[in-house]
Rosetta silent file (secondary structure, phi, psi, omega in degrees, C-alpha in Angstrom):
SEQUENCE: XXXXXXXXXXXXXXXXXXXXXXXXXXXXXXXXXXXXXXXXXXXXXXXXXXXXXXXXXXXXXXXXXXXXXXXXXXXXXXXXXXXXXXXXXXXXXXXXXXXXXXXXXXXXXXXXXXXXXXXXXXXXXXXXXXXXXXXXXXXXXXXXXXXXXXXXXXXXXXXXXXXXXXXXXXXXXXXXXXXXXXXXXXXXXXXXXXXXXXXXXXXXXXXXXXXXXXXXXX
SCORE:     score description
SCORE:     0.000 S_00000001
   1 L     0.000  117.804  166.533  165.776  136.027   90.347 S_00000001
   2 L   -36.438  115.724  156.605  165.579  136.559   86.551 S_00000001
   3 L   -23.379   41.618 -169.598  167.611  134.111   84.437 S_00000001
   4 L     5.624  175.712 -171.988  170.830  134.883   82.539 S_00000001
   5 L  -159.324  174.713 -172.405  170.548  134.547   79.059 S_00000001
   6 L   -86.433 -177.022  117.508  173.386  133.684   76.191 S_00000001
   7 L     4.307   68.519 -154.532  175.304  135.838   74.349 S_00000001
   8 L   -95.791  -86.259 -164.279  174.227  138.025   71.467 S_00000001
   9 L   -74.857  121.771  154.060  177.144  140.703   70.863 S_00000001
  10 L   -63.445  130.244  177.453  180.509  139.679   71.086 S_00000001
  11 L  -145.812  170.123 -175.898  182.697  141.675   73.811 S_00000001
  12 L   -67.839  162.025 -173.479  185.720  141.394   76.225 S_00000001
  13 H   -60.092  -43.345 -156.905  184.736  139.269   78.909 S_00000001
  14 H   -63.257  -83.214  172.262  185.060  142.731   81.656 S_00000001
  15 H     0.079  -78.523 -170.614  182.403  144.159   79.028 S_00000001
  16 H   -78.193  -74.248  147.237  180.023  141.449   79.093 S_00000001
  17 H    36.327  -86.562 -177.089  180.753  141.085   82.945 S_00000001
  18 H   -43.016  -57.497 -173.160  179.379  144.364   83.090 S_00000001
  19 H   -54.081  -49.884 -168.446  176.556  143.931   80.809 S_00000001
  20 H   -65.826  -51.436 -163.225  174.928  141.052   82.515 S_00000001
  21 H   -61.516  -43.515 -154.440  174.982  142.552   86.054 S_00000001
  22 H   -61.176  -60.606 -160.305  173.534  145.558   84.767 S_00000001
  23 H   -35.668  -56.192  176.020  170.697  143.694   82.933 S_00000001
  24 H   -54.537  -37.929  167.710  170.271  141.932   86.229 S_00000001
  25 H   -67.712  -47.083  176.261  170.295  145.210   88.517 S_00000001
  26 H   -60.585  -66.395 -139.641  168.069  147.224   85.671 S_00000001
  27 H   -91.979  -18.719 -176.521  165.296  144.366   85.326 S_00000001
  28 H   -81.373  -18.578 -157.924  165.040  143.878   89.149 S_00000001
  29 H  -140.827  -11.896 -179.575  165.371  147.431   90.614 S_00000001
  30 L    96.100  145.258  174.001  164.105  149.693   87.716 S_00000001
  31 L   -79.304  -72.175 -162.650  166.489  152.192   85.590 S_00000001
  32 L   -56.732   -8.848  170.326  165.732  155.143   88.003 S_00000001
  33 L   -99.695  -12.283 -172.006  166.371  152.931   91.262 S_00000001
  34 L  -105.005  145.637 -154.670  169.531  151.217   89.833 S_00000001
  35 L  -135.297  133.596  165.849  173.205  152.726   90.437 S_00000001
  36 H   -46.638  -81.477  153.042  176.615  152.272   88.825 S_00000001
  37 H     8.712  -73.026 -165.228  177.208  151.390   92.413 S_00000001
  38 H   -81.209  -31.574  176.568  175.173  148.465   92.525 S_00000001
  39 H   -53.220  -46.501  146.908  176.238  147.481   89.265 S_00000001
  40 H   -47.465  -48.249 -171.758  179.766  146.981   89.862 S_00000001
  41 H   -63.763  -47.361 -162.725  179.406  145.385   92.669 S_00000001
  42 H   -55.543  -52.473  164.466  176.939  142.773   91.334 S_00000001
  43 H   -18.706  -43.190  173.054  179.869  142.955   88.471 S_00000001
  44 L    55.990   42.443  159.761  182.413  142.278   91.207 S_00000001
  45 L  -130.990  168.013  174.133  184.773  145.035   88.974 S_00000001
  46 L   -81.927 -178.157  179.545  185.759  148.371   89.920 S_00000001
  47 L   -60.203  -43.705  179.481  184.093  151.385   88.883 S_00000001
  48 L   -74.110  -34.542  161.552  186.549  152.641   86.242 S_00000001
  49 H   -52.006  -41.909  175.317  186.216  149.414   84.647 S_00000001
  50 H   -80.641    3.080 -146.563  182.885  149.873   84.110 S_00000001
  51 H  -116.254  -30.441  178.085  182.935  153.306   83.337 S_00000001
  52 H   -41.032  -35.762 -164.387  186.275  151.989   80.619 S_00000001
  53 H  -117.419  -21.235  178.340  182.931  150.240   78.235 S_00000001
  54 L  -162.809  118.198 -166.886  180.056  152.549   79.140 S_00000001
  55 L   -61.590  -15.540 -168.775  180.339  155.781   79.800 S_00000001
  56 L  -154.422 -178.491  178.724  176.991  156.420   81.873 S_00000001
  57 H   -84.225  -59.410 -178.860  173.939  154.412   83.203 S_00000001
  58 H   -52.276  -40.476  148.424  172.224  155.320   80.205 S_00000001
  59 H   -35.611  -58.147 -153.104  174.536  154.008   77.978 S_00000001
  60 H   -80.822 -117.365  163.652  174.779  151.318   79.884 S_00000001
  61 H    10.132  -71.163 -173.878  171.098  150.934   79.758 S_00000001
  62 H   -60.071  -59.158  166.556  170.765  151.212   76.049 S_00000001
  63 H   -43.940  -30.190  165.222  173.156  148.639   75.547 S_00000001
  64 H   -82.000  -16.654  170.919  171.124  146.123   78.001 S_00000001
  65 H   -80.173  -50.179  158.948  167.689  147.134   75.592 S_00000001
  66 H   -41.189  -60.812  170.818  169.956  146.308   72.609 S_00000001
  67 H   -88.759   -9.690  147.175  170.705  142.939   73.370 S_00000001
  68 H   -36.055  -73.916 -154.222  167.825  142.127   74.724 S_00000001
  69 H   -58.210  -22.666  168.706  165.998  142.995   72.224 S_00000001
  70 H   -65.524  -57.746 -131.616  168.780  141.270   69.559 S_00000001
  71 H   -91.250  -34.107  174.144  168.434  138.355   71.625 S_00000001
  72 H   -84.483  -67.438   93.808  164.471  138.310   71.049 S_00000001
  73 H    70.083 -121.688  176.049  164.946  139.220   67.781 S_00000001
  74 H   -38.917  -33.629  174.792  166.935  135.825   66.657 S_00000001
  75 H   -55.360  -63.992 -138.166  164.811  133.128   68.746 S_00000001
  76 H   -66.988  -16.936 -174.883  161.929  134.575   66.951 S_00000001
  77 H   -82.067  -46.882  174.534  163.495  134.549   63.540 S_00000001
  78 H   -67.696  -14.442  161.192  164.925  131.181   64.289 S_00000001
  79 L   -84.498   -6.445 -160.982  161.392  129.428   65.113 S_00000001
  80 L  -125.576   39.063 -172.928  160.212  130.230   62.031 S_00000001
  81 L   -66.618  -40.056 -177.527  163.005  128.427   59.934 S_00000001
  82 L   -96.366   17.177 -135.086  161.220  125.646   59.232 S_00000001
  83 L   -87.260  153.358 -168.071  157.476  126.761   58.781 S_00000001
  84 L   -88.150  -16.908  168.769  155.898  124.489   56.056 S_00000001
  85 L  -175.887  172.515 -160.056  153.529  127.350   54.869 S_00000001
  86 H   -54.875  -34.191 -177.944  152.222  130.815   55.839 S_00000001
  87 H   -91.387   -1.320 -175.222  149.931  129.954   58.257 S_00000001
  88 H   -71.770  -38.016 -156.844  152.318  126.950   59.870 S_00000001
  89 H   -85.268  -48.599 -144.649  155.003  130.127   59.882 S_00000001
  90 H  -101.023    7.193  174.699  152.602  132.871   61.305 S_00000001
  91 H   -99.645  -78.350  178.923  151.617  129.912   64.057 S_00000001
  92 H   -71.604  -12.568  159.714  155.054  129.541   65.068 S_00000001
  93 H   -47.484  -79.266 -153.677  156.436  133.010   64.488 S_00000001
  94 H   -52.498  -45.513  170.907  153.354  133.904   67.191 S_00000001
  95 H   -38.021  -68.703 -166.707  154.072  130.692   69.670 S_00000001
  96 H   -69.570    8.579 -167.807  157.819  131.930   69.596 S_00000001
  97 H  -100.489  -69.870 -153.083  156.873  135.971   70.085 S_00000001
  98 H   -58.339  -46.046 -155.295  153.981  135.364   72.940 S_00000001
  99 H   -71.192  -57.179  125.582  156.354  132.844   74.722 S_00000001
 100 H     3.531 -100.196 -173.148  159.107  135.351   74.846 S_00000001
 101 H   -31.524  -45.298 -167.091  157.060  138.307   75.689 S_00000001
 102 L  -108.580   11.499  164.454  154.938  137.144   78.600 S_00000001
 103 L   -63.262  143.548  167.917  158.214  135.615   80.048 S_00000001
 104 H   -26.720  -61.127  161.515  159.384  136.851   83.465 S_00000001
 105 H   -14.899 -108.252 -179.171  162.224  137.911   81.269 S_00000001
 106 H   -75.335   -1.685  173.988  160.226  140.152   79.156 S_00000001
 107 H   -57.027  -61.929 -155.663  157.474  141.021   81.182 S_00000001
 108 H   -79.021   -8.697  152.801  160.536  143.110   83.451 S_00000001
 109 H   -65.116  -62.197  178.914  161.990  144.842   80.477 S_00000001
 110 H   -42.251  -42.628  168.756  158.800  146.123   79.078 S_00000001
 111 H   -99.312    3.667  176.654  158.021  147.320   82.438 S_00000001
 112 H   -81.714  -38.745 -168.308  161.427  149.013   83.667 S_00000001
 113 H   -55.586  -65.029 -169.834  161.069  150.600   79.717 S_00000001
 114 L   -86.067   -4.120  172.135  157.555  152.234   80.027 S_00000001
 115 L   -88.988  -15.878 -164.163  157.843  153.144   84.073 S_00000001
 116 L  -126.950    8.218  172.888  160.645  155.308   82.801 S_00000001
 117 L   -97.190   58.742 -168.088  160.153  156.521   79.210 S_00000001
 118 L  -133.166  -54.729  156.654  158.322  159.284   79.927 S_00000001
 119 L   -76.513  -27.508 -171.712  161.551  160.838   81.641 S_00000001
 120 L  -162.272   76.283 -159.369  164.127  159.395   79.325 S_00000001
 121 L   -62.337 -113.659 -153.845  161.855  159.044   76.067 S_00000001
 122 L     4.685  -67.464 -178.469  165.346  158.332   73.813 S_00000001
 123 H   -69.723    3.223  150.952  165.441  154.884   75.871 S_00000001
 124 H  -102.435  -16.520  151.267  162.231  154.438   74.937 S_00000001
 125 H   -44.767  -54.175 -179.439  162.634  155.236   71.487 S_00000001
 126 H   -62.147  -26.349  169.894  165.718  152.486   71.590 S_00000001
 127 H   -48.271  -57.260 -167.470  163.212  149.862   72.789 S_00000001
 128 H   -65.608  -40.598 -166.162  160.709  150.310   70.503 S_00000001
 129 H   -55.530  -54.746 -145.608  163.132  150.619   67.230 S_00000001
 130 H   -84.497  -85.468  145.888  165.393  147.572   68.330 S_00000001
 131 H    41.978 -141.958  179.148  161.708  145.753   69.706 S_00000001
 132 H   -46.110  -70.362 -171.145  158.584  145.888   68.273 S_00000001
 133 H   -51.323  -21.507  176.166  159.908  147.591   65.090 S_00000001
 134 H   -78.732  -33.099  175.186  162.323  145.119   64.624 S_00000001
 135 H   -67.277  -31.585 -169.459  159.977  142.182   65.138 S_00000001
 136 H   -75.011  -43.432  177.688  157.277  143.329   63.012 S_00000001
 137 H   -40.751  -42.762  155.022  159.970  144.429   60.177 S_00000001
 138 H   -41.462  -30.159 -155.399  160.420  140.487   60.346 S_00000001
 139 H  -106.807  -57.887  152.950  157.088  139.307   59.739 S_00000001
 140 H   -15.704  -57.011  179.079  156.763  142.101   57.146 S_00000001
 141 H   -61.617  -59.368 -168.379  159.652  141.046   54.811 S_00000001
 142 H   -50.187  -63.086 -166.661  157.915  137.211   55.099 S_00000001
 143 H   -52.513  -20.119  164.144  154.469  138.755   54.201 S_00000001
 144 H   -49.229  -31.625 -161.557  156.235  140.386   51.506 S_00000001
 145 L   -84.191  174.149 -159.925  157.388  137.597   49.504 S_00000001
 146 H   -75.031  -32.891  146.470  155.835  136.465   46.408 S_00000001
 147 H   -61.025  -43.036  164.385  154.181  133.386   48.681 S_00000001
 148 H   -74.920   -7.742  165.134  152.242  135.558   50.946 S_00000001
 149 H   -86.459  -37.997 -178.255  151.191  137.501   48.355 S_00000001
 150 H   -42.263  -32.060 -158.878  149.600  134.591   46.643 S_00000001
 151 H  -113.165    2.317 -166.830  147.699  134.059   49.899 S_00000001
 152 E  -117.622  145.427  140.917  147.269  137.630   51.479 S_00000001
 153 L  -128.128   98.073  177.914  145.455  139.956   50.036 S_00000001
 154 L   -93.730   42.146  175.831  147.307  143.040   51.491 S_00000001
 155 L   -86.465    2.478 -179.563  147.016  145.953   49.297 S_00000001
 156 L   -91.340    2.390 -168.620  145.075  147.869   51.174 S_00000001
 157 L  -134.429  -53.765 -168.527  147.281  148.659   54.222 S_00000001
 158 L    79.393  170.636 -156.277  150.337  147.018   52.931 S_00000001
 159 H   -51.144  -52.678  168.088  152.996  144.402   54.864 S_00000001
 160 H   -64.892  -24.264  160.314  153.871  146.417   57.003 S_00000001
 161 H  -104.176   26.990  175.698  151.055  147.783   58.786 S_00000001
 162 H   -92.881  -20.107  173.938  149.247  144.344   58.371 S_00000001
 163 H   -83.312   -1.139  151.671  152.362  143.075   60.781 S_00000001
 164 H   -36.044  -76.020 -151.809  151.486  145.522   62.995 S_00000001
 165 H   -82.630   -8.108  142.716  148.454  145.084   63.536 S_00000001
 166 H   -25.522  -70.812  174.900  149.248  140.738   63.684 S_00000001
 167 H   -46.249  -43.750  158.295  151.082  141.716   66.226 S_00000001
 168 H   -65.884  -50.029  162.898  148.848  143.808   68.266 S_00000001
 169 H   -42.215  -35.083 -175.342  146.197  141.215   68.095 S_00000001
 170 H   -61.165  -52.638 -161.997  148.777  138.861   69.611 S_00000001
 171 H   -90.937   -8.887 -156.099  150.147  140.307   72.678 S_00000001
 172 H   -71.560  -71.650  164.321  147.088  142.718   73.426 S_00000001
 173 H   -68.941  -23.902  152.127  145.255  140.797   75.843 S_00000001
 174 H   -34.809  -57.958 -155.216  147.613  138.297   76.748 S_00000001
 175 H   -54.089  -51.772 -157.956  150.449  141.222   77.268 S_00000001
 176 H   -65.757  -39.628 -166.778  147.789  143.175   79.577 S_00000001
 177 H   -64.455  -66.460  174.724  146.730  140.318   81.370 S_00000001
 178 H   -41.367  -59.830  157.346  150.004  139.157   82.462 S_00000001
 179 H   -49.323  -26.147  174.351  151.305  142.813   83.465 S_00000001
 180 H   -63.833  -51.922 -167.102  148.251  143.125   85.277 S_00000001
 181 L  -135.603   89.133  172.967  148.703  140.283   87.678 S_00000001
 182 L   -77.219  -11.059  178.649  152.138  140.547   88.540 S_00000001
 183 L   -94.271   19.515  166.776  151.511  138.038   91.625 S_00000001
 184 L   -92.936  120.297 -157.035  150.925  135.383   89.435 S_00000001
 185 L   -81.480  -46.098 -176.868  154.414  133.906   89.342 S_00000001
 186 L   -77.596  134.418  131.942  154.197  131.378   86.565 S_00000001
 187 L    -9.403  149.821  169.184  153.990  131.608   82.894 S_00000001
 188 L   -98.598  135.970  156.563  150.878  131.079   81.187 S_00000001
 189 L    -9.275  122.716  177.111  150.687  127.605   79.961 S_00000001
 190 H   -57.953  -18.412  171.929  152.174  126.321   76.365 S_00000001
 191 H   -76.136  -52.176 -153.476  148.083  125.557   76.058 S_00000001
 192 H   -66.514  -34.243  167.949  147.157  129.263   76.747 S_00000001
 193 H   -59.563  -39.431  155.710  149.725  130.609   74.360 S_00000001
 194 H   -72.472    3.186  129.418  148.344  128.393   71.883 S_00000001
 195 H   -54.628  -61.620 -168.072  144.834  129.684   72.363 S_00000001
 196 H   -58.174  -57.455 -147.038  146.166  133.535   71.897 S_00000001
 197 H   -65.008  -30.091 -168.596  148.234  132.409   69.088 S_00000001
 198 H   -88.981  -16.472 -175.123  145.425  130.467   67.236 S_00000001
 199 H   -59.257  -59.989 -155.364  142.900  133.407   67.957 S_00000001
 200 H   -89.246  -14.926  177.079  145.113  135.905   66.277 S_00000001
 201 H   -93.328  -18.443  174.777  146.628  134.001   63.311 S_00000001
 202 H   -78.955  -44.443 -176.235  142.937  132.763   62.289 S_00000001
 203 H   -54.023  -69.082  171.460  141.630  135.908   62.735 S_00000001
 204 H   -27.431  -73.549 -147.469  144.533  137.799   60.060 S_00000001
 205 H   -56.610  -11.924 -170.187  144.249  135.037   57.777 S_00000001
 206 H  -105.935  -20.409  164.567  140.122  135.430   57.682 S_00000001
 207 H   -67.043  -56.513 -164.551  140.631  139.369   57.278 S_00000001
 208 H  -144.548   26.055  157.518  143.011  139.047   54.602 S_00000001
 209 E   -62.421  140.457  146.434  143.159  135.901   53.372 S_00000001
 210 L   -51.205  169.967 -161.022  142.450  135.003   49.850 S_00000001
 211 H   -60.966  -26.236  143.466  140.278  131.797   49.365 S_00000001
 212 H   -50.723  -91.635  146.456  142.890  129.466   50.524 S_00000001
 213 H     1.064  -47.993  173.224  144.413  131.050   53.072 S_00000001
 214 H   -51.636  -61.910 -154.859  140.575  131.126   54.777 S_00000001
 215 H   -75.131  -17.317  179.935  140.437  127.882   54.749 S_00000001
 216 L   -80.893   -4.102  164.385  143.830  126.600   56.314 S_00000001
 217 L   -24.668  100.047  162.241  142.758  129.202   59.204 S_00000001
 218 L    -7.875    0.000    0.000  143.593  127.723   62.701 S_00000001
């Protein structure tokens, strides 16, 4: 069974009640296999309560891809509080992303998102915005600042699609790998992440570092 997680949005306790089971019924059973029905019960409220905070499954849905995705969101912004310089920050940004990502956790968002956005593309639009787009818009403003420019030289793409494609490098074989072999139970290894992570932050920094930057390359 998938893990609870803290708090992102404040709400009445029925609300967040609500919220949790569904997360738990959605990442376990799939949005098209999961039922206001089961959700209440695992809720242990009636129906009209839940129906009192979210009017539909899809609401109801959207709201569990919102705080996820808030909730991923702030770790990753909060690992990188401390980073002593761009590549110490784009090393621990990526540690605190992949670890995240290839968790049980998110492994079963990512795939309840994409088994069903094909049928109900809007929640897959809210994934990706509050998601990916939100994470990379992170790593973008840092590549942005007047220190990463010293040490990047990104004018040919610009910040934003160099944190794309950061990004892609990160999770792209790791991501697939993981999704792939769903009967592998465990996590990959705080070593393994730190293999992906050092692959893809050396690699940026030798694409578009300036002469520094090269050399502090992982």
């Amino acid at each position: 069974m998938l893990s609870p997680a803290p708090d992102v949005f404040p709400l009445p306790d029925k609300a967040r009640q609500v919220l949790e089971a569904a997360c738990q019924i959605f990442l376990e059973h799939g949005y098209s296999a999961a039922t206001t029905d089961m959700i209440q019960q695992a809720a242990g409220v009636s129906k009209s309560t839940v129906y009192a905070y979210y009017e539909n499954k899809a609401v109801l849905f959207q709201a569990v891809i919102e705080e996820e995705c808030a909730r991923f969101t702030d770790r990753v912004v909060a690992a990188t509080s401390d980073a002593p310089d761009l590549a110490g920050l784009l090393l621990q940004l990526g540690q605190a992303y992949l670890s995240l990502v290839l968790s049980p956790r998110g492994l079963a968002l990512y795939r309840v998102v994409v088994a069903d956005a094909i049928r109900f593309p809007e929640l897959g639009h809210c994934f990706y915005q509050a998601g990916p787009r939100a994470i990379q818009k992170v790593l973008a403003a840092h590549l942005g600042t007047p220190l990463a420019q010293e040490a990047l030289d990104l004018e040919p793409i610009g910040a934003e699609r160099a944190a794309g494609l950061f990004f892609s490098m990160l999770r792209g074989e790791a991501q697939l790998e993981c999704l792939t072999h769903p009967a592998l139970e465990e996590s990959p290894s705080r070593a393994q992440i730190n293999q992906w992570v050092e692959l893809a932050v050396g690699t940026f920094l030798r694409a578009f570092g300036r002469s520094t930057a090269r050399r502090t390359a992982p």
